[in-house]
Amino acid sequence: MKLPKYDINKYDPKRMMAIPAVLFGIALVIVGITFALTGMPVTPGIDFAGGTAVTIHTDDTKEEIVAFYNGYDLKSVDEGIGSGGYYLKFGPMSNEDMMTFNDYTLSKYPEASIDQIGANFGATLQSQAMWAILFAFIGMAVVVFIAFRKIVPALTVVCAGVADITITAAVMNILGIELSLATTAALLMLIGYSVDSNILLTTKVLKRQGKLEEKMEGAFRTGIIMTTTTLAAIVAMFLVAFIGQVPMLYSIAAVLIIGLICDIIFTWGFNAGVLRMYLSGSEKSQATPKQPKKDNRGAKQ
């Protein structure tokens, strides 16, 4: 299979940066609206907002299950293909309502698995998840600055991580993927993938000898193979988890698929454009001969 050739001379750097920049701007608006409505950048699931999860195996149809729970705050019904299993999510309930709900559920589905997460515990998880993501970014920024010791290349790596997480969060909001412990773990993994591809690009461009076009092409070839290989494995995991109806796994896989696609766009569009402009500026400044200094009488020294 022949890989697409990344011809750095074919596109203007500013045009390369335009599409990722617009996507990032739209993502910021979507995330901002979600934050104003829910208090979090991504719509929180029952792990963070509190609620009840019920797993049942039955021959009842989805419509019959929804009718049975009429009167309860049923948020969603996930159905396994051919397994007869259903994963139901309900909103928060008081202790008294929860006891009544348990009896009501077990009266028809005695094998049901019922898990409840309180709103206060969910708020604690929210705080811990936000701190985990913040510390991940701080750690990434420290390592990148130590590795490159140059402001612009280091900032592009950090910005790529921020952009990947922001755009992924916006797509999650659009697709209705809620923030859970599983998707939080996926977002943290995404920071690692983003750093890998961007450090690869930056290292090959800054620390290798040769023409810029050749270095960019080499970095793209290695990076795109690395990312698409990971993407293929995650797509396979998504399909298996979806068919087997394993909500945690397909949520993780869905977030990583979205994030890796964002990473390809941002790394090889925005960051490659920034580095090209940065190196072109550095080469011009080095190529410009220094003007000799003159003394007070105008004589050259």
Coordinates of N, CA and C in Angstrom, one line a residue, residues 23-190:
L23 N -11.3 24.8 13.4 CA -11.9 23.7 14.2 C -11.7 23.9 15.7
F24 N -10.5 24.4 16.0 CA -10.2 24.6 17.5 C -11.1 25.8 18.0
G25 N -11.3 26.8 17.2 CA -12.2 27.9 17.6 C -13.7 27.4 17.8
I26 N -14.2 26.6 16.8 CA -15.5 26.1 17.0 C -15.6 25.2 18.2
A27 N -14.6 24.4 18.4 CA -14.6 23.5 19.6 C -14.6 24.3 20.9
L28 N -13.9 25.4 20.9 CA -13.9 26.2 22.2 C -15.3 26.7 22.4
V29 N -16.0 27.1 21.4 CA -17.4 27.6 21.6 C -18.3 26.5 22.1
I30 N -18.2 25.3 21.5 CA -19.1 24.2 22.0 C -18.8 23.8 23.4
V31 N -17.5 23.7 23.7 CA -17.1 23.4 25.1 C -17.5 24.4 26.1
G32 N -17.4 25.7 25.7 CA -17.8 26.8 26.5 C -19.3 26.8 26.8
I33 N -20.1 26.5 25.8 CA -21.5 26.4 26.0 C -21.9 25.3 27.0
T34 N -21.2 24.1 26.7 CA -21.5 22.9 27.6 C -21.1 23.3 29.1
F35 N -20.0 24.0 29.2 CA -19.5 24.3 30.6 C -20.5 25.2 31.3
A36 N -21.1 26.2 30.5 CA -22.1 27.1 31.1 C -23.3 26.4 31.5
L37 N -23.7 25.3 30.7 CA -24.9 24.6 31.0 C -24.8 23.5 32.1
T38 N -23.6 22.9 32.1 CA -23.4 21.7 33.0 C -22.4 21.9 34.1
G39 N -21.5 22.9 34.0 CA -20.5 23.1 34.9 C -19.2 22.3 34.6
M40 N -19.3 21.5 33.5 CA -18.1 20.8 33.0 C -18.0 20.9 31.5
P41 N -16.7 20.8 31.0 CA -16.6 20.9 29.5 C -17.2 19.8 28.7
V42 N -17.5 18.7 29.3 CA -18.2 17.6 28.6 C -19.4 17.2 29.5
T43 N -20.5 16.9 28.9 CA -21.7 16.5 29.7 C -21.3 15.3 30.6
P44 N -21.5 15.5 31.9 CA -21.1 14.5 32.9 C -22.1 13.3 32.8
G45 N -21.5 12.1 32.9 CA -22.4 10.9 33.1 C -22.7 10.6 34.5
I46 N -23.2 9.4 34.8 CA -23.6 9.1 36.2 C -22.4 9.0 37.1
D47 N -21.2 8.7 36.5 CA -20.0 8.7 37.3 C -19.7 10.0 38.0
F48 N -20.1 11.1 37.4 CA -19.7 12.4 37.9 C -21.0 13.2 38.4
A49 N -22.1 12.9 37.7 CA -23.3 13.6 38.1 C -24.2 12.9 39.2
G50 N -23.8 11.6 39.4 CA -24.6 10.7 40.2 C -25.8 10.1 39.5
G51 N -26.2 8.9 40.0 CA -27.3 8.2 39.3 C -27.2 6.7 39.6
T52 N -28.0 6.0 38.8 CA -28.1 4.6 39.0 C -28.0 3.8 37.7
A53 N -27.2 2.8 37.7 CA -27.0 1.9 36.5 C -27.5 0.6 36.7
V54 N -28.3 0.0 35.8 CA -28.9 -1.3 35.9 C -28.5 -2.1 34.7
T55 N -28.0 -3.3 35.0 CA -27.7 -4.3 33.9 C -28.7 -5.5 34.0
I56 N -29.4 -5.7 32.9 CA -30.4 -6.8 33.0 C -30.2 -7.7 31.7
H57 N -30.6 -9.0 31.8 CA -30.7 -9.9 30.7 C -32.1 -10.4 30.6
T58 N -32.8 -10.1 29.5 CA -34.2 -10.4 29.4 C -34.6 -10.5 27.9
D59 N -35.7 -11.2 27.7 CA -36.2 -11.3 26.3 C -37.1 -10.1 26.0
D60 N -37.4 -9.3 26.9 CA -38.2 -8.1 26.7 C -37.6 -7.2 25.6
T61 N -38.4 -6.5 24.9 CA -37.9 -5.5 23.9 C -37.5 -4.2 24.6
K62 N -36.8 -3.4 23.9 CA -36.4 -2.1 24.5 C -37.7 -1.3 24.8
E63 N -38.7 -1.3 24.0 CA -39.9 -0.5 24.2 C -40.6 -1.0 25.5
E64 N -40.6 -2.4 25.7 CA -41.2 -2.9 26.9 C -40.5 -2.5 28.2
I65 N -39.2 -2.4 28.1 CA -38.4 -2.0 29.2 C -38.6 -0.5 29.5
V66 N -38.7 0.3 28.5 CA -38.9 1.7 28.7 C -40.3 1.9 29.3
A67 N -41.3 1.2 28.8 CA -42.6 1.3 29.4 C -42.7 0.8 30.9
F68 N -41.9 -0.2 31.2 CA -41.9 -0.7 32.6 C -41.3 0.4 33.5
Y69 N -40.4 1.1 33.1 CA -39.8 2.2 33.9 C -40.4 3.5 33.7
N70 N -41.6 3.6 33.1 CA -42.3 4.8 33.0 C -42.5 5.5 34.4
G71 N -42.1 6.7 34.6 CA -42.3 7.3 35.9 C -40.9 7.5 36.5
Y72 N -39.9 6.8 36.0 CA -38.5 7.0 36.6 C -37.7 7.8 35.5
D73 N -36.7 8.4 36.0 CA -35.8 9.3 35.2 C -34.8 8.4 34.4
L74 N -35.4 7.7 33.4 CA -34.5 6.8 32.6 C -33.7 7.7 31.6
K75 N -32.4 7.7 31.7 CA -31.6 8.5 30.8 C -31.3 7.8 29.5
S76 N -30.9 6.5 29.5 CA -30.6 5.8 28.3 C -30.7 4.3 28.4
V77 N -30.9 3.6 27.3 CA -30.9 2.2 27.3 C -30.0 1.7 26.2
D78 N -28.8 1.1 26.6 CA -27.9 0.5 25.6 C -28.2 -1.0 25.5
E79 N -28.2 -1.4 24.3 CA -28.6 -2.8 24.0 C -27.5 -3.6 23.3
G80 N -27.2 -4.8 23.9 CA -26.2 -5.6 23.3 C -26.8 -6.4 22.1
I81 N -26.0 -6.5 21.0 CA -26.5 -7.1 19.8 C -26.6 -8.7 20.0
G82 N -27.8 -9.2 20.0 CA -27.9 -10.7 20.1 C -27.7 -11.3 21.5
S83 N -27.3 -10.4 22.5 CA -27.0 -11.0 23.8 C -28.2 -10.9 24.8
G84 N -29.2 -10.2 24.4 CA -30.3 -10.0 25.3 C -30.0 -9.2 26.6
G85 N -28.9 -8.5 26.5 CA -28.5 -7.7 27.7 C -28.8 -6.2 27.4
Y86 N -29.2 -5.5 28.5 CA -29.4 -4.1 28.4 C -28.7 -3.4 29.6
Y87 N -28.2 -2.2 29.3 CA -27.5 -1.4 30.3 C -28.3 -0.1 30.4
L88 N -29.0 0.1 31.5 CA -29.9 1.3 31.7 C -29.2 2.3 32.6
K89 N -29.4 3.6 32.3 CA -28.9 4.6 33.2 C -30.1 5.5 33.7
F90 N -30.1 5.8 35.0 CA -31.2 6.6 35.6 C -30.5 7.8 36.3
G91 N -31.3 8.9 36.4 CA -30.8 10.0 37.1 C -30.7 9.8 38.6
P92 N -30.2 10.8 39.4 CA -30.1 10.6 40.9 C -31.4 10.4 41.5
M93 N -31.4 9.6 42.6 CA -32.6 9.4 43.4 C -32.3 9.5 44.9
S94 N -33.4 9.8 45.7 CA -33.2 9.8 47.1 C -33.1 8.4 47.6
N95 N -32.7 8.2 48.9 CA -32.5 6.9 49.4 C -33.9 6.1 49.5
E96 N -34.9 6.8 49.8 CA -36.2 6.2 49.8 C -36.7 5.7 48.4
D97 N -36.5 6.6 47.5 CA -36.8 6.3 46.1 C -36.0 5.1 45.6
M98 N -34.7 5.1 46.0 CA -33.8 4.1 45.6 C -34.2 2.7 46.1
M99 N -34.7 2.6 47.4 CA -35.2 1.4 47.9 C -36.4 0.9 47.2
T100 N -37.3 1.8 46.9 CA -38.5 1.4 46.1 C -38.1 1.0 44.7
F101 N -37.1 1.7 44.1 CA -36.7 1.3 42.8 C -36.1 -0.1 42.7
N102 N -35.3 -0.4 43.7 CA -34.6 -1.7 43.8 C -35.7 -2.8 43.9
D103 N -36.7 -2.6 44.7 CA -37.7 -3.7 44.9 C -38.5 -3.8 43.6
Y104 N -38.8 -2.6 42.9 CA -39.6 -2.6 41.7 C -38.8 -3.4 40.6
T105 N -37.5 -3.1 40.5 CA -36.7 -3.7 39.5 C -36.5 -5.3 39.7
L106 N -36.2 -5.6 40.9 CA -36.0 -7.0 41.2 C -37.3 -7.9 41.2
S107 N -38.4 -7.2 41.3 CA -39.7 -7.9 41.2 C -39.9 -8.5 39.8
K108 N -39.3 -7.8 38.8 CA -39.5 -8.3 37.4 C -38.2 -8.9 36.9
Y109 N -37.0 -8.3 37.3 CA -35.7 -8.8 36.8 C -34.9 -9.2 38.0
P110 N -35.1 -10.4 38.6 CA -34.4 -10.8 39.8 C -32.9 -10.9 39.7
E111 N -32.4 -11.1 38.4 CA -31.0 -11.3 38.2 C -30.3 -9.9 37.9
A112 N -31.1 -8.8 38.0 CA -30.5 -7.5 37.6 C -29.4 -7.1 38.5
S113 N -28.4 -6.4 37.9 CA -27.3 -5.8 38.7 C -27.6 -4.3 38.8
I114 N -27.6 -3.8 40.0 CA -28.0 -2.4 40.3 C -26.8 -1.7 41.0
D115 N -26.3 -0.6 40.4 CA -25.2 0.2 41.0 C -25.7 1.6 41.1
Q116 N -25.4 2.2 42.3 CA -25.8 3.6 42.5 C -24.6 4.4 42.9
I117 N -24.5 5.6 42.3 CA -23.5 6.6 42.6 C -24.1 7.9 43.1
G118 N -23.8 8.3 44.3 CA -24.4 9.5 44.9 C -23.8 10.8 44.3
A119 N -24.6 11.8 44.3 CA -24.2 13.1 43.7 C -23.0 13.7 44.3
N120 N -22.9 13.5 45.7 CA -21.7 14.1 46.3 C -20.4 13.3 45.9
F121 N -20.5 12.0 45.8 CA -19.4 11.2 45.4 C -19.0 11.6 43.9
G122 N -20.0 11.8 43.1 CA -19.8 12.3 41.7 C -19.0 13.6 41.7
A123 N -19.4 14.5 42.6 CA -18.7 15.8 42.6 C -17.3 15.7 43.0
T124 N -17.0 14.8 43.9 CA -15.6 14.5 44.3 C -14.8 13.9 43.1
L125 N -15.4 13.0 42.4 CA -14.8 12.5 41.2 C -14.5 13.6 40.1
Q126 N -15.5 14.5 40.0 CA -15.3 15.6 39.1 C -14.0 16.4 39.4
S127 N -13.8 16.7 40.7 CA -12.7 17.5 41.1 C -11.4 16.7 40.8
Q128 N -11.4 15.4 41.2 CA -10.2 14.6 41.0 C -9.9 14.4 39.5
A129 N -10.9 14.3 38.7 CA -10.6 14.2 37.2 C -10.0 15.4 36.7
M130 N -10.5 16.6 37.1 CA -10.0 17.9 36.6 C -8.5 18.1 37.0
W131 N -8.2 17.7 38.3 CA -6.9 17.8 38.7 C -5.9 16.8 38.0
A132 N -6.4 15.6 37.7 CA -5.6 14.7 37.0 C -5.2 15.2 35.6
I133 N -6.2 15.8 34.9 CA -5.9 16.3 33.5 C -5.0 17.5 33.6
L134 N -5.2 18.4 34.7 CA -4.3 19.6 34.8 C -2.9 19.1 35.1
F135 N -2.7 18.2 36.0 CA -1.3 17.7 36.3 C -0.7 17.0 35.1
A136 N -1.5 16.3 34.3 CA -1.0 15.7 33.1 C -0.4 16.8 32.1
F137 N -1.1 17.9 32.0 CA -0.7 19.0 31.1 C 0.6 19.6 31.7
I138 N 0.6 19.8 33.0 CA 1.8 20.5 33.6 C 3.0 19.6 33.4
G139 N 2.9 18.3 33.6 CA 4.0 17.3 33.5 C 4.5 17.3 32.0
M140 N 3.5 17.3 31.1 CA 3.9 17.3 29.7 C 4.6 18.6 29.3
A141 N 4.2 19.7 29.8 CA 4.8 21.0 29.5 C 6.3 21.0 30.0
V142 N 6.5 20.5 31.2 CA 7.8 20.5 31.8 C 8.8 19.7 31.0
V143 N 8.3 18.5 30.6 CA 9.2 17.5 29.9 C 9.5 18.1 28.5
V144 N 8.5 18.8 27.9 CA 8.8 19.3 26.5 C 9.7 20.5 26.6
F145 N 9.6 21.4 27.6 CA 10.5 22.5 27.7 C 11.9 22.0 28.0
I146 N 12.1 21.0 28.8 CA 13.4 20.5 29.1 C 14.0 19.9 27.8
A147 N 13.2 19.2 27.0 CA 13.7 18.5 25.9 C 14.2 19.4 24.8
F148 N 13.4 20.5 24.5 CA 13.7 21.4 23.3 C 14.4 22.7 23.7
R149 N 14.2 23.2 24.9 CA 14.8 24.5 25.3 C 14.5 25.6 24.3
K150 N 13.5 25.5 23.5 CA 13.1 26.6 22.6 C 11.6 26.8 22.7
I151 N 11.3 28.1 22.8 CA 9.9 28.4 23.2 C 8.9 28.0 22.2
V152 N 9.1 28.4 20.9 CA 8.1 28.1 19.9 C 7.8 26.7 19.6
P153 N 8.9 25.8 19.4 CA 8.6 24.4 19.2 C 8.0 23.8 20.4
A154 N 8.4 24.2 21.6 CA 7.8 23.6 22.8 C 6.3 23.9 23.0
L155 N 6.0 25.2 22.7 CA 4.6 25.7 22.8 C 3.7 24.9 21.8
T156 N 4.3 24.6 20.6 CA 3.4 23.9 19.6 C 3.0 22.5 20.1
V157 N 4.0 21.9 20.8 CA 3.7 20.5 21.3 C 2.6 20.6 22.4
V158 N 2.7 21.6 23.3 CA 1.7 21.8 24.4 C 0.4 22.2 23.8
C159 N 0.4 23.1 22.8 CA -0.9 23.6 22.2 C -1.6 22.4 21.5
A160 N -0.8 21.5 20.9 CA -1.4 20.4 20.2 C -2.2 19.5 21.2
G161 N -1.6 19.3 22.3 CA -2.3 18.5 23.4 C -3.6 19.2 23.8
V162 N -3.5 20.5 24.0 CA -4.7 21.2 24.4 C -5.8 21.2 23.4
A163 N -5.3 21.4 22.1 CA -6.3 21.4 21.0 C -6.9 20.0 20.8
D164 N -6.1 19.0 20.9 CA -6.7 17.6 20.7 C -7.7 17.3 21.7
I165 N -7.5 17.7 23.0 CA -8.4 17.4 24.1 C -9.7 18.3 23.9
T166 N -9.5 19.5 23.5 CA -10.6 20.4 23.3 C -11.6 20.0 22.2
I167 N -11.0 19.7 21.0 CA -11.8 19.3 19.9 C -12.4 17.9 20.2
T168 N -11.7 17.0 20.8 CA -12.3 15.7 21.2 C -13.5 15.9 22.1
A169 N -13.4 16.8 23.1 CA -14.4 17.1 24.0 C -15.7 17.7 23.3
A170 N -15.4 18.6 22.3 CA -16.5 19.1 21.6 C -17.3 18.1 20.8
V171 N -16.5 17.2 20.1 CA -17.1 16.1 19.3 C -17.9 15.2 20.3
M172 N -17.4 14.9 21.5 CA -18.1 14.1 22.4 C -19.4 14.7 22.8
N173 N -19.5 16.0 22.9 CA -20.7 16.7 23.2 C -21.7 16.6 22.1
I174 N -21.2 16.7 20.9 CA -22.1 16.6 19.7 C -22.6 15.2 19.5
L175 N -21.8 14.2 19.8 CA -22.3 12.8 19.6 C -23.0 12.3 20.8
G176 N -23.0 13.0 21.9 CA -23.7 12.6 23.1 C -22.9 11.6 23.9
I177 N -21.6 11.6 23.8 CA -20.7 10.7 24.6 C -20.5 11.4 25.9
E178 N -20.9 10.8 27.0 CA -20.8 11.5 28.3 C -19.4 11.3 28.9
L179 N -19.1 12.2 29.8 CA -17.8 12.1 30.6 C -18.0 11.1 31.7
S180 N -17.2 10.0 31.7 CA -17.2 9.0 32.7 C -15.8 8.7 33.1
L181 N -15.6 7.8 34.1 CA -14.3 7.5 34.5 C -13.5 6.8 33.3
A182 N -14.3 6.1 32.5 CA -13.6 5.4 31.3 C -13.2 6.5 30.3
T183 N -14.1 7.4 30.0 CA -13.7 8.4 28.9 C -12.7 9.4 29.5
T184 N -12.6 9.6 30.8 CA -11.6 10.5 31.4 C -10.2 9.8 31.2
A185 N -10.2 8.5 31.4 CA -8.9 7.7 31.2 C -8.5 7.8 29.7
A186 N -9.5 7.8 28.8 CA -9.2 7.9 27.4 C -8.6 9.2 27.0
L187 N -9.2 10.3 27.6 CA -8.6 11.6 27.4 C -7.2 11.8 27.9
L188 N -6.9 11.1 29.0 CA -5.5 11.2 29.6 C -4.6 10.4 28.6
M189 N -5.1 9.3 28.1 CA -4.2 8.5 27.1 C -4.0 9.4 25.9
L190 N -5.0 10.1 25.5 CA -4.9 11.0 24.3 C -3.8 12.0 24.4

